[in-house]
mmCIF file of C-alpha atoms in Angstrom:
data_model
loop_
_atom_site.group_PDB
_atom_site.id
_atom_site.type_symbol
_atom_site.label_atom_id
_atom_site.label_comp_id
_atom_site.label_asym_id
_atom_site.label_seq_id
_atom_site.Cartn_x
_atom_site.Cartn_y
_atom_site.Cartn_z
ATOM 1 C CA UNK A 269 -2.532 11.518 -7.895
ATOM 2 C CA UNK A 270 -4.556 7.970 -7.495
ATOM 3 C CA UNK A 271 -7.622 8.182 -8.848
ATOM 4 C CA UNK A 272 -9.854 6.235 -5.977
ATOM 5 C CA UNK A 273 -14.017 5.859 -6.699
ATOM 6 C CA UNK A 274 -16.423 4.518 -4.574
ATOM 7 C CA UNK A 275 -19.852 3.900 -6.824
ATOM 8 C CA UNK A 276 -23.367 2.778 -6.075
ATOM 9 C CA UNK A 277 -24.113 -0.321 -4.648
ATOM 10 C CA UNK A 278 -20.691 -1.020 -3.703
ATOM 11 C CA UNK A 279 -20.551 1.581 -0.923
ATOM 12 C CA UNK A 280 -22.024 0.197 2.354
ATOM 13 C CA UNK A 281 -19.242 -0.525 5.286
ATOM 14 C CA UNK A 282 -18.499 -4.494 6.053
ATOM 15 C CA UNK A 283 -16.737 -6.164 8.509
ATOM 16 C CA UNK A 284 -14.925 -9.031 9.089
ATOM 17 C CA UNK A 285 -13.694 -10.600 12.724
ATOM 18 C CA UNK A 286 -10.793 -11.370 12.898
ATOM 19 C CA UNK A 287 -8.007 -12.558 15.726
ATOM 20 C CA UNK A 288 -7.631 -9.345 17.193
ATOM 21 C CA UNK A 289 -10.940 -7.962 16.345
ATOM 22 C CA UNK A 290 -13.579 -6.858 14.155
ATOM 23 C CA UNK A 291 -11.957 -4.866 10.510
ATOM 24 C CA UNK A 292 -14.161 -2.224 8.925
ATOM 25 C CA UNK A 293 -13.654 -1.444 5.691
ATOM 26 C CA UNK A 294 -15.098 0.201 2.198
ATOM 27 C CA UNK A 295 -14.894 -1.621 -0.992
ATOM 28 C CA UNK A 296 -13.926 1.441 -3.633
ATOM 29 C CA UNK A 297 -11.952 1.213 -6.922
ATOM 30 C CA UNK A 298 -8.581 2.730 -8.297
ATOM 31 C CA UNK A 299 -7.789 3.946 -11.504
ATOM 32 C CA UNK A 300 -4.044 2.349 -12.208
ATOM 33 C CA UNK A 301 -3.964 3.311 -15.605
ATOM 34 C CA UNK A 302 -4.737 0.008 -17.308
ATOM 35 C CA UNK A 303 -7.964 -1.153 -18.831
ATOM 36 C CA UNK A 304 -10.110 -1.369 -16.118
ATOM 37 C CA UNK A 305 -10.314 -0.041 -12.420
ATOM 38 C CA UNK A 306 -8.891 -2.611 -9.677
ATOM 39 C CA UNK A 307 -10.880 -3.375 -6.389
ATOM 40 C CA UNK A 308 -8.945 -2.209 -3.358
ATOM 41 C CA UNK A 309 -11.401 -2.237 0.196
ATOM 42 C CA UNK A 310 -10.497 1.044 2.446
ATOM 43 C CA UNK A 311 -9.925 0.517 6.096
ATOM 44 C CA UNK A 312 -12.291 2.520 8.466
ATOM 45 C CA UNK A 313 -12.600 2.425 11.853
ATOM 46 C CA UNK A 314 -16.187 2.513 12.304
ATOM 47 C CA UNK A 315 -19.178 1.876 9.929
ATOM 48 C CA UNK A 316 -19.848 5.783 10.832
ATOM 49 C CA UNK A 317 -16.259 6.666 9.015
ATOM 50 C CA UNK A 318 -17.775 5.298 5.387
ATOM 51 C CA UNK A 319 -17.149 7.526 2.711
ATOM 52 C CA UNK A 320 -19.961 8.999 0.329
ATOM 53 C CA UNK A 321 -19.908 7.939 -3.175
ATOM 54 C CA UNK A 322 -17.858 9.780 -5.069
ATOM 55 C CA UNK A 323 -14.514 10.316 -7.139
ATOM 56 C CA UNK A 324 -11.322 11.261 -4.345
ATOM 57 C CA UNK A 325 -7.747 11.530 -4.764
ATOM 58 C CA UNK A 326 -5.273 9.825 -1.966
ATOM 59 C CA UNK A 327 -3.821 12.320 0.288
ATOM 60 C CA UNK A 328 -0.258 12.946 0.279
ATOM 61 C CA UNK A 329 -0.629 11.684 4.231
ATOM 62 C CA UNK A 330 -1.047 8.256 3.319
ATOM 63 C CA UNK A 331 2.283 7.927 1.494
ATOM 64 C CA UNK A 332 5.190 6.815 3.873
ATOM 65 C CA UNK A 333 8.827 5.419 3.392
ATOM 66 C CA UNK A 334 8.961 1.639 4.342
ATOM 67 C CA UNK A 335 11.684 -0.664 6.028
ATOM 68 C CA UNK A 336 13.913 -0.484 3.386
ATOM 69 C CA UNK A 337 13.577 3.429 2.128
ATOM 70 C CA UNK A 338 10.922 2.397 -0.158
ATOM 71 C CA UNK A 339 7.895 5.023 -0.603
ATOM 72 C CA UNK A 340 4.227 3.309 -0.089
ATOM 73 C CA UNK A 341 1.098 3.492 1.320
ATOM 74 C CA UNK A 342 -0.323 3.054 4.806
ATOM 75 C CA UNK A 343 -2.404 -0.176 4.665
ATOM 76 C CA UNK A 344 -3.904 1.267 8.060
ATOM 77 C CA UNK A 345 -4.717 4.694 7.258
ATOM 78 C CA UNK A 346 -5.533 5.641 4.315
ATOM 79 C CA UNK A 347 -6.339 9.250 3.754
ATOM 80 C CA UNK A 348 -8.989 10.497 0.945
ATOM 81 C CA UNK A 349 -9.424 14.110 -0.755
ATOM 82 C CA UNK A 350 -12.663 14.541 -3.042
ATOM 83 C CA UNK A 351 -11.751 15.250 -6.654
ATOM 84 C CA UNK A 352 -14.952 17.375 -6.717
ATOM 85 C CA UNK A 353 -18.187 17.171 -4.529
ATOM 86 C CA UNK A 354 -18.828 13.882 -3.405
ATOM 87 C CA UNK A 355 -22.441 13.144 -4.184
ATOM 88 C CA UNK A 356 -24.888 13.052 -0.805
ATOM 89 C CA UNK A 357 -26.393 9.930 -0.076
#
């Protein structure tokens, strides 16, 4: 599974307005197998929604088969399991 961490200081919700509203999100990094992590920002619906910091693996809900019968992820919803105990803020 994707390896998907959200660490210190980089863990508060943000927004940004845009035409149809304001977007929530969580900035977080994933583990692609190269040298270093690569940012990614999680979608959330509300600031309330923000994940704790922690290590989590993508659920298997957030995969989907696209347009053309290729497999990807939700940009919309996108579904985390802890890899162990998240730590408590």
């Amino acid at each position: 599974m994707l390896k998907v961490s959200i660490i210190d200081g980089h863990h508060q919700p943000q927004s940004r307005n845009t035409q149809k509203g304001v977007r929530y999100f969580q900035n977080a990094y994933v583990d692609l197998g190269g040298a270093y992590p690569q940012h990614i920002e999680l979608p959330i619906k509300a600031p309330s929604e923000a994940h704790p910091i922690g290590d989590y693996n993508v659920s298997i809900s957030s995969f989907q088969v696209g347009r053309y019968k290729n497999l990807e992820l939700n940009p919309f919803e996108l579904s985390l399991d802890p890899a162990s105990k998240a730590k408590a803020q």
